[in-house]
mmCIF file with all atom_site columns, C-alpha atoms in Angstrom:
data_model
loop_
_atom_site.group_PDB
_atom_site.id
_atom_site.type_symbol
_atom_site.label_atom_id
_atom_site.label_alt_id
_atom_site.label_comp_id
_atom_site.label_asym_id
_atom_site.label_entity_id
_atom_site.label_seq_id
_atom_site.pdbx_PDB_ins_code
_atom_site.Cartn_x
_atom_site.Cartn_y
_atom_site.Cartn_z
_atom_site.occupancy
_atom_site.B_iso_or_equiv
_atom_site.pdbx_formal_charge
_atom_site.auth_seq_id
_atom_site.auth_comp_id
_atom_site.auth_asym_id
_atom_site.auth_atom_id
_atom_site.pdbx_PDB_model_num
ATOM 1  C CA . MET A 1 1  ? -13.638 -39.280 -13.073 1.00 0.00 ? 20 MET A CA 1
ATOM 2  C CA . ALA A 1 2  ? -15.305 -37.983 -16.223 1.00 0.00 ? 21 ALA A CA 1
ATOM 3  C CA . LYS A 1 3  ? -17.313 -41.251 -16.578 1.00 0.00 ? 22 LYS A CA 1
ATOM 4  C CA . GLU A 1 4  ? -18.500 -40.864 -12.896 1.00 0.00 ? 23 GLU A CA 1
ATOM 5  C CA . LEU A 1 5  ? -19.850 -37.427 -13.657 1.00 0.00 ? 24 LEU A CA 1
ATOM 6  C CA . GLY A 1 6  ? -21.349 -38.633 -16.926 1.00 0.00 ? 25 GLY A CA 1
ATOM 7  C CA . ILE A 1 7  ? -19.330 -36.250 -18.996 1.00 0.00 ? 26 ILE A CA 1
ATOM 8  C CA . THR A 1 8  ? -16.494 -36.488 -21.600 1.00 0.00 ? 27 THR A CA 1
ATOM 9  C CA . GLY A 1 9  ? -12.853 -36.075 -20.742 1.00 0.00 ? 28 GLY A CA 1
ATOM 10 C CA . THR A 1 10 ? -12.717 -33.112 -22.859 1.00 0.00 ? 29 THR A CA 1
ATOM 11 C CA . GLN A 1 11 ? -15.486 -31.364 -20.980 1.00 0.00 ? 30 GLN A CA 1
ATOM 12 C CA . LEU A 1 12 ? -13.757 -32.205 -17.619 1.00 0.00 ? 31 LEU A CA 1
ATOM 13 C CA . LYS A 1 13 ? -10.551 -30.746 -19.007 1.00 0.00 ? 32 LYS A CA 1
ATOM 14 C CA . THR A 1 14 ? -12.251 -27.671 -20.195 1.00 0.00 ? 33 THR A CA 1
ATOM 15 C CA . TRP A 1 15 ? -13.818 -27.040 -16.827 1.00 0.00 ? 34 TRP A CA 1
ATOM 16 C CA . ARG A 1 16 ? -10.380 -27.603 -15.041 1.00 0.00 ? 35 ARG A CA 1
ATOM 17 C CA . LEU A 1 17 ? -8.830  -25.021 -17.417 1.00 0.00 ? 36 LEU A CA 1
ATOM 18 C CA . GLU A 1 18 ? -11.610 -22.573 -16.734 1.00 0.00 ? 37 GLU A CA 1
ATOM 19 C CA . ILE A 1 19 ? -11.195 -22.970 -13.006 1.00 0.00 ? 38 ILE A CA 1
ATOM 20 C CA . GLU A 1 20 ? -7.432  -22.443 -13.285 1.00 0.00 ? 39 GLU A CA 1
ATOM 21 C CA . ALA A 1 21 ? -7.892  -19.332 -15.491 1.00 0.00 ? 40 ALA A CA 1
ATOM 22 C CA . PHE A 1 22 ? -10.405 -17.824 -12.930 1.00 0.00 ? 41 PHE A CA 1
ATOM 23 C CA . GLY A 1 23 ? -7.944  -18.624 -10.074 1.00 0.00 ? 42 GLY A CA 1
ATOM 24 C CA . SER A 1 24 ? -5.294  -16.804 -11.953 1.00 0.00 ? 43 SER A CA 1
ATOM 25 C CA . MET A 1 25 ? -7.560  -13.815 -12.687 1.00 0.00 ? 44 MET A CA 1
ATOM 26 C CA . GLU A 1 26 ? -8.484  -13.754 -9.062  1.00 0.00 ? 45 GLU A CA 1
ATOM 27 C CA . ALA A 1 27 ? -4.845  -13.834 -8.050  1.00 0.00 ? 46 ALA A CA 1
ATOM 28 C CA . LYS A 1 28 ? -4.076  -10.922 -10.428 1.00 0.00 ? 47 LYS A CA 1
ATOM 29 C CA . ARG A 1 29 ? -6.957  -8.995  -9.055  1.00 0.00 ? 48 ARG A CA 1
ATOM 30 C CA . ARG A 1 30 ? -5.663  -9.384  -5.570  1.00 0.00 ? 49 ARG A CA 1
ATOM 31 C CA . GLN A 1 31 ? -2.204  -8.372  -6.613  1.00 0.00 ? 50 GLN A CA 1
ATOM 32 C CA . LYS A 1 32 ? -3.555  -5.174  -8.242  1.00 0.00 ? 51 LYS A CA 1
ATOM 33 C CA . ALA A 1 33 ? -5.595  -4.477  -5.066  1.00 0.00 ? 52 ALA A CA 1
ATOM 34 C CA . ASP A 1 34 ? -2.491  -5.015  -2.830  1.00 0.00 ? 53 ASP A CA 1
ATOM 35 C CA . ALA A 1 35 ? -0.385  -2.851  -5.071  1.00 0.00 ? 54 ALA A CA 1
ATOM 36 C CA . ALA A 1 36 ? -2.949  0.000   -4.848  1.00 0.00 ? 55 ALA A CA 1
ATOM 37 C CA . GLU A 1 37 ? -3.147  -0.338  -1.154  1.00 0.00 ? 56 GLU A CA 1
ATOM 38 C CA . LEU A 1 38 ? 0.598   -0.228  -0.767  1.00 0.00 ? 57 LEU A CA 1
ATOM 39 C CA . GLU A 1 39 ? 0.826   2.879   -2.899  1.00 0.00 ? 58 GLU A CA 1
ATOM 40 C CA . ARG A 1 40 ? -1.843  4.546   -0.837  1.00 0.00 ? 59 ARG A CA 1
ATOM 41 C CA . LEU A 1 41 ? -0.024  3.638   2.511   1.00 0.00 ? 60 LEU A CA 1
ATOM 42 C CA . ARG A 1 42 ? 3.242   4.944   1.102   1.00 0.00 ? 61 ARG A CA 1
ATOM 43 C CA . LYS A 1 43 ? 1.670   8.329   0.201   1.00 0.00 ? 62 LYS A CA 1
ATOM 44 C CA . GLU A 1 44 ? -0.020  8.452   3.662   1.00 0.00 ? 63 GLU A CA 1
ATOM 45 C CA . SER A 1 45 ? 3.328   7.675   5.383   1.00 0.00 ? 64 SER A CA 1
ATOM 46 C CA . LYS A 1 46 ? 5.170   10.426  3.379   1.00 0.00 ? 65 LYS A CA 1
ATOM 47 C CA . ARG A 1 47 ? 2.387   12.887  4.288   1.00 0.00 ? 66 ARG A CA 1
ATOM 48 C CA . LEU A 1 48 ? 2.496   12.018  7.961   1.00 0.00 ? 67 LEU A CA 1
ATOM 49 C CA . ALA A 1 49 ? 6.334   12.314  7.969   1.00 0.00 ? 68 ALA A CA 1
ATOM 50 C CA . GLU A 1 50 ? 6.095   15.730  6.442   1.00 0.00 ? 69 GLU A CA 1
ATOM 51 C CA . GLN A 1 51 ? 3.497   16.743  9.034   1.00 0.00 ? 70 GLN A CA 1
ATOM 52 C CA . ASN A 1 52 ? 5.575   15.440  11.789  1.00 0.00 ? 71 ASN A CA 1
ATOM 53 C CA . GLU A 1 53 ? 8.580   17.425  10.563  1.00 0.00 ? 72 GLU A CA 1
ATOM 54 C CA . ILE A 1 54 ? 6.499   20.614  10.562  1.00 0.00 ? 73 ILE A CA 1
ATOM 55 C CA . LEU A 1 55 ? 5.328   19.863  14.097  1.00 0.00 ? 74 LEU A CA 1
ATOM 56 C CA . GLN A 1 56 ? 8.897   19.240  15.365  1.00 0.00 ? 75 GLN A CA 1
ATOM 57 C CA . LYS A 1 57 ? 10.109  22.551  13.776  1.00 0.00 ? 76 LYS A CA 1
ATOM 58 C CA . GLY A 1 58 ? 7.204   24.313  15.587  1.00 0.00 ? 77 GLY A CA 1
ATOM 59 C CA . GLU A 1 59 ? 8.242   22.639  18.994  1.00 0.00 ? 78 GLU A CA 1
ATOM 60 C CA . GLN A 1 60 ? 11.786  23.822  18.433  1.00 0.00 ? 79 GLN A CA 1
ATOM 61 C CA . ALA A 1 61 ? 10.602  27.370  17.693  1.00 0.00 ? 80 ALA A CA 1
ATOM 62 C CA . ASN A 1 62 ? 8.449   27.312  20.826  1.00 0.00 ? 81 ASN A CA 1
ATOM 63 C CA . ALA A 1 63 ? 11.289  25.944  22.928  1.00 0.00 ? 82 ALA A CA 1
ATOM 64 C CA . THR A 1 64 ? 13.103  29.393  22.694  1.00 0.00 ? 83 THR A CA 1
ATOM 65 C CA . GLY A 1 65 ? 10.182  31.064  24.590  1.00 0.00 ? 84 GLY A CA 1
ATOM 66 C CA . PRO A 1 66 ? 7.281   33.110  23.663  1.00 0.00 ? 85 PRO A CA 1
ATOM 67 C CA . GLY A 1 67 ? 7.960   36.179  21.509  1.00 0.00 ? 86 GLY A CA 1
ATOM 68 C CA . ALA A 1 68 ? 11.149  34.761  20.178  1.00 0.00 ? 87 ALA A CA 1
ATOM 69 C CA . PRO A 1 69 ? 11.475  34.672  16.450  1.00 0.00 ? 88 PRO A CA 1
ATOM 70 C CA . ALA A 1 70 ? 10.851  31.354  14.767  1.00 0.00 ? 89 ALA A CA 1
ATOM 71 C CA . ASN A 1 71 ? 14.315  31.026  13.524  1.00 0.00 ? 90 ASN A CA 1
ATOM 72 C CA . ALA A 1 72 ? 15.929  31.798  16.955  1.00 0.00 ? 91 ALA A CA 1
ATOM 73 C CA . VAL A 1 73 ? 16.738  28.202  17.631  1.00 0.00 ? 92 VAL A CA 1
ATOM 74 C CA . PHE A 1 74 ? 18.895  28.080  14.389  1.00 0.00 ? 93 PHE A CA 1
ATOM 75 C CA . ALA A 1 75 ? 20.412  31.541  14.989  1.00 0.00 ? 94 ALA A CA 1
ATOM 76 C CA . SER A 1 76 ? 21.443  30.615  18.545  1.00 0.00 ? 95 SER A CA 1
ATOM 77 C CA . ARG A 1 77 ? 23.222  27.386  17.262  1.00 0.00 ? 96 ARG A CA 1
ATOM 78 C CA . ALA A 1 78 ? 25.188  29.503  14.743  1.00 0.00 ? 97 ALA A CA 1
ATOM 79 C CA . VAL A 1 79 ? 26.418  31.960  17.330  1.00 0.00 ? 98 VAL A CA 1
ATOM 80 C CA . LYS A 1 80 ? 27.991  29.296  19.504  1.00 0.00 ? 99 LYS A CA 1
#
């Protein structure tokens, strides 16, 4: 193949190694980007779960009726 290209076998090997190294660097770059995205998504998921919990507690407090104390739901369960 090197003869067909008019280059030495060493030059062809050098190019092949450079291409492999670049592919390896590209794979590492993609891995880093994927890891960063995964971390971002985990943080977002945690934040949304916390917000959801706050909303659910608010709904429970509102279920006892207007004017009822926010902890009335928990107090009514303790009385039973």
